[in-house]
PDB file of C-alpha atoms in Angstrom:
ATOM      1  CA  VAL A 177      69.220  17.106  64.164  1.00 67.00           C
ATOM      2  CA  ASP A 178      69.101  15.163  67.812  1.00 78.00           C
ATOM      3  CA  GLN A 179      65.861  13.537  68.630  1.00 79.00           C
ATOM      4  CA  SER A 180      64.850  11.915  71.864  1.00 84.00           C
ATOM      5  CA  VAL A 181      63.950   8.141  72.269  1.00 85.00           C
ATOM      6  CA  CYS A 182      60.490   9.315  73.570  1.00 87.00           C
ATOM      7  CA  THR A 183      59.931  11.443  70.586  1.00 86.00           C
ATOM      8  CA  SER A 184      60.849   8.971  68.205  1.00 86.00           C
ATOM      9  CA  SER A 185      58.845   6.327  69.750  1.00 87.00           C
ATOM     10  CA  SER A 186      55.714   8.560  70.046  1.00 88.00           C
ATOM     11  CA  ASP A 187      55.968   9.402  66.604  1.00 87.00           C
ATOM     12  CA  ALA A 188      56.259   5.842  65.538  1.00 87.00           C
ATOM     13  CA  TYR A 189      53.282   5.169  67.789  1.00 88.00           C
ATOM     14  CA  GLN A 190      51.147   8.017  66.174  1.00 87.00           C
ATOM     15  CA  TYR A 191      52.146   6.962  62.747  1.00 87.00           C
ATOM     16  CA  HIS A 192      51.239   3.140  63.082  1.00 85.00           C
ATOM     17  CA  MET A 193      48.044   3.939  65.075  1.00 85.00           C
ATOM     18  CA  LYS A 194      46.841   6.086  62.283  1.00 86.00           C
ATOM     19  CA  ARG A 195      47.973   3.455  59.664  1.00 84.00           C
ATOM     20  CA  THR A 196      46.118   0.474  61.296  1.00 83.00           C
ATOM     21  CA  GLY A 197      43.070   2.113  62.345  1.00 83.00           C
ATOM     22  CA  GLY A 198      44.164   3.384  66.023  1.00 83.00           C
ATOM     23  CA  GLU A 199      43.663   2.042  69.307  1.00 81.00           C
ATOM     24  CA  GLN A 200      40.114   0.842  68.841  1.00 81.00           C
ATOM     25  CA  ALA A 201      41.429  -1.685  66.406  1.00 82.00           C
ATOM     26  CA  LEU A 202      43.733  -3.269  68.851  1.00 81.00           C
ATOM     27  CA  HIS A 203      42.625  -6.259  71.250  1.00 81.00           C
ATOM     28  CA  GLY A 204      42.617  -5.179  74.795  1.00 80.00           C
ATOM     29  CA  SER A 205      45.801  -7.414  75.644  1.00 82.00           C
ATOM     30  CA  VAL A 206      47.478  -6.043  72.813  1.00 83.00           C
ATOM     31  CA  ARG A 207      46.587  -2.397  73.773  1.00 84.00           C
ATOM     32  CA  ASP A 208      47.862  -3.073  77.179  1.00 86.00           C
ATOM     33  CA  MET A 209      51.089  -4.318  75.829  1.00 85.00           C
ATOM     34  CA  VAL A 210      51.435  -1.265  73.644  1.00 86.00           C
ATOM     35  CA  ASP A 211      50.696   1.002  76.637  1.00 86.00           C
ATOM     36  CA  MET A 212      53.236  -0.726  78.625  1.00 87.00           C
ATOM     37  CA  MET A 213      55.933  -0.436  76.067  1.00 87.00           C
ATOM     38  CA  GLN A 214      55.201   3.194  75.713  1.00 88.00           C
ATOM     39  CA  ASN A 215      55.439   3.518  79.333  1.00 87.00           C
ATOM     40  CA  GLN A 216      58.901   1.998  79.584  1.00 87.00           C
ATOM     41  CA  VAL A 217      60.204   4.070  76.700  1.00 87.00           C
ATOM     42  CA  ASN A 218      58.889   7.126  78.477  1.00 85.00           C
ATOM     43  CA  GLU A 219      60.488   6.077  81.720  1.00 84.00           C
ATOM     44  CA  TYR A 220      63.879   4.651  80.601  1.00 81.00           C
ATOM     45  CA  GLY A 221      64.433   6.666  77.225  1.00 80.00           C
ATOM     46  CA  SER A 222      63.835  10.310  78.280  1.00 78.00           C
ATOM     47  CA  ASP A 223      67.685  10.770  78.892  1.00 80.00           C
ATOM     48  CA  PHE A 224      68.645   9.308  75.438  1.00 80.00           C
ATOM     49  CA  THR A 225      68.939  10.958  72.109  1.00 80.00           C
ATOM     50  CA  PHE A 226      70.154  10.008  68.715  1.00 75.00           C
ATOM     51  CA  SER A 227      71.064  12.005  65.614  1.00 74.00           C
ATOM     52  CA  VAL A 228      68.442  11.724  62.857  1.00 67.00           C
ATOM     53  CA  ARG A 229      69.801  12.482  59.419  1.00 63.00           C
ATOM     54  CA  GLY A 230      67.940  12.600  56.132  1.00 60.00           C
ATOM     55  CA  CYS A 231      69.642   9.358  54.916  1.00 62.00           C
ATOM     56  CA  ASP A 232      66.532   7.254  55.131  1.00 67.00           C
ATOM     57  CA  GLU A 233      65.446   8.698  51.837  1.00 70.00           C
ATOM     58  CA  GLU A 234      68.742   8.332  50.205  1.00 73.00           C
ATOM     59  CA  CYS A 235      69.197   4.805  51.605  1.00 75.00           C
ATOM     60  CA  GLU A 236      65.589   3.893  50.012  1.00 74.00           C
ATOM     61  CA  ARG A 237      66.842   5.353  46.680  1.00 77.00           C
ATOM     62  CA  GLU A 238      70.146   3.436  46.705  1.00 78.00           C
ATOM     63  CA  LEU A 239      68.197   0.231  47.744  1.00 76.00           C
ATOM     64  CA  GLU A 240      65.765   0.807  44.718  1.00 77.00           C
ATOM     65  CA  MET A 241      68.732   1.128  42.416  1.00 74.00           C
ATOM     66  CA  GLU A 242      70.180  -2.137  43.669  1.00 73.00           C
ATOM     67  CA  ILE A 243      66.982  -4.098  43.372  1.00 68.00           C
ATOM     68  CA  GLU A 244      66.584  -2.696  39.820  1.00 67.00           C
ATOM     69  CA  GLU A 245      70.247  -3.917  39.063  1.00 66.00           C
ATOM     70  CA  GLU A 246      69.479  -7.381  40.719  1.00 65.00           C
ATOM     71  CA  GLU A 247      66.502  -8.006  38.626  1.00 67.00           C
ATOM     72  CA  GLU A 248      66.312 -11.743  37.877  1.00 66.00           C
ATOM     73  CA  VAL A 249      67.220 -13.274  34.398  1.00 70.00           C
ATOM     74  CA  GLU A 250      64.715 -16.069  33.562  1.00 74.00           C
ATOM     75  CA  ILE A 251      66.324 -19.180  32.058  1.00 79.00           C
ATOM     76  CA  GLU A 252      64.339 -21.807  30.225  1.00 83.00           C
ATOM     77  CA  VAL A 253      64.944 -25.105  31.711  1.00 78.00           C
ATOM     78  CA  PRO A 254      65.313 -27.902  29.319  1.00 81.00           C
ATOM     79  CA  MET A 255      62.378 -30.399  29.323  1.00 83.00           C
ATOM     80  CA  MET A 256      63.247 -33.416  31.486  1.00 79.00           C
ATOM     81  CA  THR A 257      61.762 -36.852  31.626  1.00 83.00           C
ATOM     82  CA  PRO A 258      60.309 -37.768  35.038  1.00 81.00           C
ATOM     83  CA  ILE A 259      61.567 -40.962  36.897  1.00 77.00           C
ATOM     84  CA  GLN A 260      59.235 -44.050  36.594  1.00 80.00           C
ATOM     85  CA  GLU A 261      57.697 -44.407  39.973  1.00 79.00           C
ATOM     86  CA  MET A 262      58.074 -48.015  41.258  1.00 75.00           C
ATOM     87  CA  PRO A 263      55.425 -49.724  43.468  1.00 78.00           C
ATOM     88  CA  TRP A 264      56.674 -50.337  46.924  1.00 76.00           C
ATOM     89  CA  ASP A 265      56.254 -53.547  48.949  1.00 76.00           C
ATOM     90  CA  PHE A 266      54.654 -51.770  51.825  1.00 75.00           C
ATOM     91  CA  LYS A 267      54.396 -54.681  54.139  1.00 78.00           C
ATOM     92  CA  THR A 268      58.334 -55.493  53.857  1.00 77.00           C
ATOM     93  CA  ALA A 269      59.116 -51.853  53.988  1.00 75.00           C
ATOM     94  CA  PHE A 270      57.245 -50.913  57.156  1.00 77.00           C
ATOM     95  CA  SER A 271      59.068 -53.968  58.655  1.00 79.00           C
ATOM     96  CA  CYS A 272      62.613 -52.608  58.250  1.00 78.00           C
ATOM     97  CA  GLN A 273      64.774 -52.249  61.237  1.00 77.00           C
ATOM     98  CA  SER A 274      66.805 -49.647  59.535  1.00 74.00           C
ATOM     99  CA  PRO A 275      66.382 -47.000  56.716  1.00 69.00           C
ATOM    100  CA  SER A 276      69.271 -48.635  55.061  1.00 73.00           C
ATOM    101  CA  GLN A 277      67.119 -51.642  54.325  1.00 76.00           C
ATOM    102  CA  LEU A 278      64.835 -49.619  52.369  1.00 75.00           C
ATOM    103  CA  THR A 279      67.423 -49.278  49.503  1.00 72.00           C
ATOM    104  CA  SER A 280      66.950 -52.940  48.380  1.00 72.00           C
ATOM    105  CA  ILE A 281      63.237 -53.293  49.391  1.00 70.00           C
ATOM    106  CA  ALA A 282      61.811 -50.275  47.891  1.00 71.00           C
ATOM    107  CA  ARG A 283      64.663 -49.032  45.794  1.00 71.00           C
ATOM    108  CA  VAL A 284      65.068 -45.899  47.955  1.00 75.00           C
ATOM    109  CA  ASN A 285      68.291 -44.052  47.655  1.00 77.00           C
ATOM    110  CA  SER A 286      70.103 -41.525  49.737  1.00 79.00           C
ATOM    111  CA  LEU A 287      69.402 -37.924  48.951  1.00 82.00           C
ATOM    112  CA  SER A 288      73.243 -37.273  47.897  1.00 83.00           C
ATOM    113  CA  THR A 289      72.809 -40.331  45.441  1.00 84.00           C
ATOM    114  CA  VAL A 290      69.513 -39.053  44.001  1.00 84.00           C
ATOM    115  CA  ILE A 291      70.917 -35.481  43.715  1.00 85.00           C
ATOM    116  CA  ALA A 292      74.218 -36.832  41.885  1.00 86.00           C
ATOM    117  CA  LYS A 293      72.023 -38.892  39.480  1.00 84.00           C
ATOM    118  CA  PHE A 294      69.268 -36.485  38.750  1.00 83.00           C
ATOM    119  CA  ILE A 295      69.830 -32.966  39.543  1.00 83.00           C
ATOM    120  CA  LYS A 296      71.123 -30.127  37.550  1.00 80.00           C
ATOM    121  CA  PRO A 297      73.559 -28.409  37.759  1.00 82.00           C
ATOM    122  CA  ALA A 298      76.088 -31.202  38.965  1.00 80.00           C
ATOM    123  CA  SER A 299      77.505 -28.680  41.328  1.00 83.00           C
ATOM    124  CA  VAL A 300      74.560 -29.192  43.877  1.00 81.00           C
ATOM    125  CA  ALA A 301      76.180 -32.772  44.309  1.00 81.00           C
ATOM    126  CA  LYS A 302      79.055 -31.459  45.711  1.00 83.00           C
ATOM    127  CA  ILE A 303      77.357 -30.025  48.810  1.00 83.00           C
ATOM    128  CA  LYS A 304      78.077 -32.297  51.911  1.00 81.00           C
ATOM    129  CA  TRP A 305      74.500 -33.701  52.390  1.00 77.00           C
ATOM    130  CA  CYS A 306      73.497 -35.226  55.764  1.00 75.00           C
ATOM    131  CA  LYS A 307      74.155 -39.185  55.324  1.00 71.00           C
ATOM    132  CA  LYS A 308      70.846 -39.859  56.982  1.00 68.00           C
ATOM    133  CA  LEU A 309      68.696 -38.316  54.193  1.00 65.00           C
TER     134      LEU A 309
END
């Protein structure tokens, strides 16, 4: 079935106005924008049609089936001991000229080092992390 762009736009407009409470629910500037869009569609879309097929429902059914197939499997993560936090020497840390100086002052490591040492699975460490982090 062929349907004009104007008809499709009008149908969508009616559907969403009904769904959201109608034009009275729109703020004045939004109502003006919607009217402007409708006018543009009516002016430029009158000569265009597209083929409408009943595939929307079929696509939705297929998507539902895929979603059911993709259900997540919950895996219980083993208990981990948190890393002991160390107090910082803030006066010295804030006087650093470069983030690399924080390694010795505040015992701060790069993201890639922390990931390699503490994050599982180990494959995450194979990602090429930015050296500035």
